[in-house]
PDB file of C-alpha atoms in Angstrom:
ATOM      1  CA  UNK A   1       0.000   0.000   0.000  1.00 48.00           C
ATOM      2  CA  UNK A   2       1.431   3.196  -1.050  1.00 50.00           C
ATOM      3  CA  UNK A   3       1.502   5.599   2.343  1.00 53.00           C
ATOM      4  CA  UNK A   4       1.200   9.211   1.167  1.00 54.00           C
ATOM      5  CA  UNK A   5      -2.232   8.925  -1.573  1.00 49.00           C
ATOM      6  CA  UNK A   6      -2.755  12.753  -1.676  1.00 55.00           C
ATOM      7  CA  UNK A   7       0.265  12.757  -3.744  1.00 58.00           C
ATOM      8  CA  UNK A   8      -0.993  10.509  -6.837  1.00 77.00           C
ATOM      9  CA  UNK A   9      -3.241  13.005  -9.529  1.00 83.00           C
ATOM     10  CA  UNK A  10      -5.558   9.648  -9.673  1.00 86.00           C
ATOM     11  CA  UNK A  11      -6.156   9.334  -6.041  1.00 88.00           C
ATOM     12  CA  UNK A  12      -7.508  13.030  -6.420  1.00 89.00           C
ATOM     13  CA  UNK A  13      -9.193  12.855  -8.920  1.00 92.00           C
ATOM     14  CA  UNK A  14     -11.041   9.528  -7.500  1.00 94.00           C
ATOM     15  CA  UNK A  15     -11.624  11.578  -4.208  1.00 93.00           C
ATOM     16  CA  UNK A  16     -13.267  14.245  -5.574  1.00 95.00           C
ATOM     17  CA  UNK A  17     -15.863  12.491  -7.776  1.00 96.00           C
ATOM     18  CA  UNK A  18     -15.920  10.515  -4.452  1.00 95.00           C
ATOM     19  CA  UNK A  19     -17.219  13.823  -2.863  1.00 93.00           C
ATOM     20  CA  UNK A  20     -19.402  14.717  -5.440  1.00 96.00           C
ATOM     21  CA  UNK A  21     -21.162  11.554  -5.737  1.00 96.00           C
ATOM     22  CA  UNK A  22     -21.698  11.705  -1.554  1.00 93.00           C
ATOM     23  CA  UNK A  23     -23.418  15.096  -1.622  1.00 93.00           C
ATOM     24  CA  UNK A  24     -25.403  14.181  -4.694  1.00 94.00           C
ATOM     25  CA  UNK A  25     -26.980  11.490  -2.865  1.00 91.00           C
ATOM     26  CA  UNK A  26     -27.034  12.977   0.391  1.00 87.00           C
ATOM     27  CA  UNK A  27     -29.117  16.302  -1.330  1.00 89.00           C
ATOM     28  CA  UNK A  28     -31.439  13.516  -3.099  1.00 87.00           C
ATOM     29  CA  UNK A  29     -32.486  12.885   0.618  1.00 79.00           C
ATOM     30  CA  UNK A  30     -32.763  16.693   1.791  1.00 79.00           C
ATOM     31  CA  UNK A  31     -35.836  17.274   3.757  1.00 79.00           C
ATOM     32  CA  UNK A  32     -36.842  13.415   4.176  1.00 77.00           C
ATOM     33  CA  UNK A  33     -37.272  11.532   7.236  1.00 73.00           C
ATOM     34  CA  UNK A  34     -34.199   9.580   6.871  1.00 66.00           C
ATOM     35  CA  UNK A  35     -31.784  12.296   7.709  1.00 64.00           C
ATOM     36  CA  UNK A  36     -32.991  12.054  11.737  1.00 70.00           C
ATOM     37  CA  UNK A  37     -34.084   8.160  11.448  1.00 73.00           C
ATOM     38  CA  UNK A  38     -31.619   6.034  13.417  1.00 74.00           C
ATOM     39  CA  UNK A  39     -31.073   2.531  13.129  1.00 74.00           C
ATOM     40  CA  UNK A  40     -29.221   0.990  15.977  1.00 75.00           C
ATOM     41  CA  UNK A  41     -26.002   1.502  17.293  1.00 76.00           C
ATOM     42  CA  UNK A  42     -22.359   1.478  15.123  1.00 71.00           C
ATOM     43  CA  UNK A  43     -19.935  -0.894  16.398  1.00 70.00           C
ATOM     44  CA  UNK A  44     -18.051   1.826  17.980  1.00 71.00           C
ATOM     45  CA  UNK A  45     -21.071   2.473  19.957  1.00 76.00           C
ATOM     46  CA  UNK A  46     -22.178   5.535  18.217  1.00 75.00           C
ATOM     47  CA  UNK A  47     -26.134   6.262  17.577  1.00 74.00           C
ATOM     48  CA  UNK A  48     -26.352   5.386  13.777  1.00 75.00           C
ATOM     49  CA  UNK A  49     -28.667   7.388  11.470  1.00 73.00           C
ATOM     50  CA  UNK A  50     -30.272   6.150   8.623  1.00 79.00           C
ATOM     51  CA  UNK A  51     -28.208   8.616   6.285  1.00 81.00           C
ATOM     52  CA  UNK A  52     -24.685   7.330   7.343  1.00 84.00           C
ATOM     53  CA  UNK A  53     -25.800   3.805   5.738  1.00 85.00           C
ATOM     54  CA  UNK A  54     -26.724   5.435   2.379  1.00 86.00           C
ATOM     55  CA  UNK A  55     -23.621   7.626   2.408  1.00 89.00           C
ATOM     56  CA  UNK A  56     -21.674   4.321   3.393  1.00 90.00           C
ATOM     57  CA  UNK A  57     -23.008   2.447   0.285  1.00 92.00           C
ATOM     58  CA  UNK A  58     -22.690   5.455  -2.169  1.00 94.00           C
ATOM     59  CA  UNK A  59     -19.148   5.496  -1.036  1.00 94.00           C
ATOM     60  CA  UNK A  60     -18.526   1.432  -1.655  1.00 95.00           C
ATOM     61  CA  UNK A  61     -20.260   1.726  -4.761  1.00 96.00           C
ATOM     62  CA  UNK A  62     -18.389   4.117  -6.113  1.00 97.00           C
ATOM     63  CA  UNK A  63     -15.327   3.637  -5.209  1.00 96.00           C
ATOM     64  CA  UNK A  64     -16.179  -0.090  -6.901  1.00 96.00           C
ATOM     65  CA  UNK A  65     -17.173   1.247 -10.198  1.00 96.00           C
ATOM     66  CA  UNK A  66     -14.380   4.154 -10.318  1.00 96.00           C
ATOM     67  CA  UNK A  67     -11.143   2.929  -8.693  1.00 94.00           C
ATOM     68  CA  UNK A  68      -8.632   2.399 -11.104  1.00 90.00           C
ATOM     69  CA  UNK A  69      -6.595  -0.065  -9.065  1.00 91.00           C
ATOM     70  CA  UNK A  70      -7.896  -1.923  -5.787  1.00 94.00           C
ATOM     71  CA  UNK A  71      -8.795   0.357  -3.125  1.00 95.00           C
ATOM     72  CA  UNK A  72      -9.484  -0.469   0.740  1.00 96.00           C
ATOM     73  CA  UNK A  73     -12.110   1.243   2.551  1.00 95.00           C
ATOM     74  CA  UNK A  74     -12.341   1.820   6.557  1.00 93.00           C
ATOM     75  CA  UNK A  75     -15.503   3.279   7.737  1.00 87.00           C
ATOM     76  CA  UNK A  76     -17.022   3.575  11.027  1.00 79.00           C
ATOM     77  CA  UNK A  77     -19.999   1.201  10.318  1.00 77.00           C
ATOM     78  CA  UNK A  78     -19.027  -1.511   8.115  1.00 79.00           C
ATOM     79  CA  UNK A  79     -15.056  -1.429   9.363  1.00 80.00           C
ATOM     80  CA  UNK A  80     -12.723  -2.926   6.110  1.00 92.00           C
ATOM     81  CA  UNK A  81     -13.131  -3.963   3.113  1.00 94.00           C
ATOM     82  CA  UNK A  82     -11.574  -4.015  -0.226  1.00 96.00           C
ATOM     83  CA  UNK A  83     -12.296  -3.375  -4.127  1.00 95.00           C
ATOM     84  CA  UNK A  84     -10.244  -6.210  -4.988  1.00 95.00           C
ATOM     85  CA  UNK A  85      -6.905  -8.002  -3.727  1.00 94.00           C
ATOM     86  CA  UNK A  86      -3.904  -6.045  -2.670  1.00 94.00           C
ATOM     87  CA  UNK A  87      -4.933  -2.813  -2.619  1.00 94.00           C
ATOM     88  CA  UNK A  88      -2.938   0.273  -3.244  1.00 91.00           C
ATOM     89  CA  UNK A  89      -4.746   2.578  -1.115  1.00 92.00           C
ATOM     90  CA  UNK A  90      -6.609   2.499   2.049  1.00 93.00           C
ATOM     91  CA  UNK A  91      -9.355   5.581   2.311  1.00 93.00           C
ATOM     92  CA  UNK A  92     -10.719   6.154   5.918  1.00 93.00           C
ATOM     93  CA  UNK A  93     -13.887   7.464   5.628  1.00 89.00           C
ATOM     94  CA  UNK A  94     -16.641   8.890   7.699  1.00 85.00           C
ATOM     95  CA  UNK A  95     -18.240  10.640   4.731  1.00 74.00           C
ATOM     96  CA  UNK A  96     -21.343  12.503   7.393  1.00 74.00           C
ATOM     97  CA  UNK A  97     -18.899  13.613   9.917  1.00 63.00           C
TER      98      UNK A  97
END
């Protein structure tokens, strides 16, 4: 794995359609019920909303239609997990906090 990612023009780029596709999703849900909905507790212990899960899976499912190379994820909710063997990277991500 390759320590320093904000240094490769890929990674960036990968990050910031990352971003884009988060808010997208996250406006698509402006207003609704889901936003304040919780749904049990994270394994951390943390009161988990609703809108943490779908920002969770917009982040694996993007990252597993866009990554160029095999990424590994870390997220408060579903812990690791990884676009294919060996990754290169490893994003931590708590894409609502």
């Amino acid at each position: 794995m390759k320590a320093y990612a904000a240094y490769a023009p890929e990674m960036k780029v990968l990050v910031m359609g990352l971003a884009q596709a988060v808010r997208n999703d996250l406006l698509s849900h402006y207003r609704s019920p889901v936003y304040r909905q919780t749904s049990g507790l994270s394994p951390d212990g943390d009161t988990q909303f609703d809108i943490d899960q779908i920002a969770e899976r917009t982040v694996w499912e993007y990252l597993r239609t866009h990554a160029h190379v095999p990424v590994a994820l870390y997220t408060e909710d579903t812990s690791f997990r990884a676009t294919g063997p060996q990754p290169e990277y490893v994003l931590v991500v708590d894409p609502i906090d």
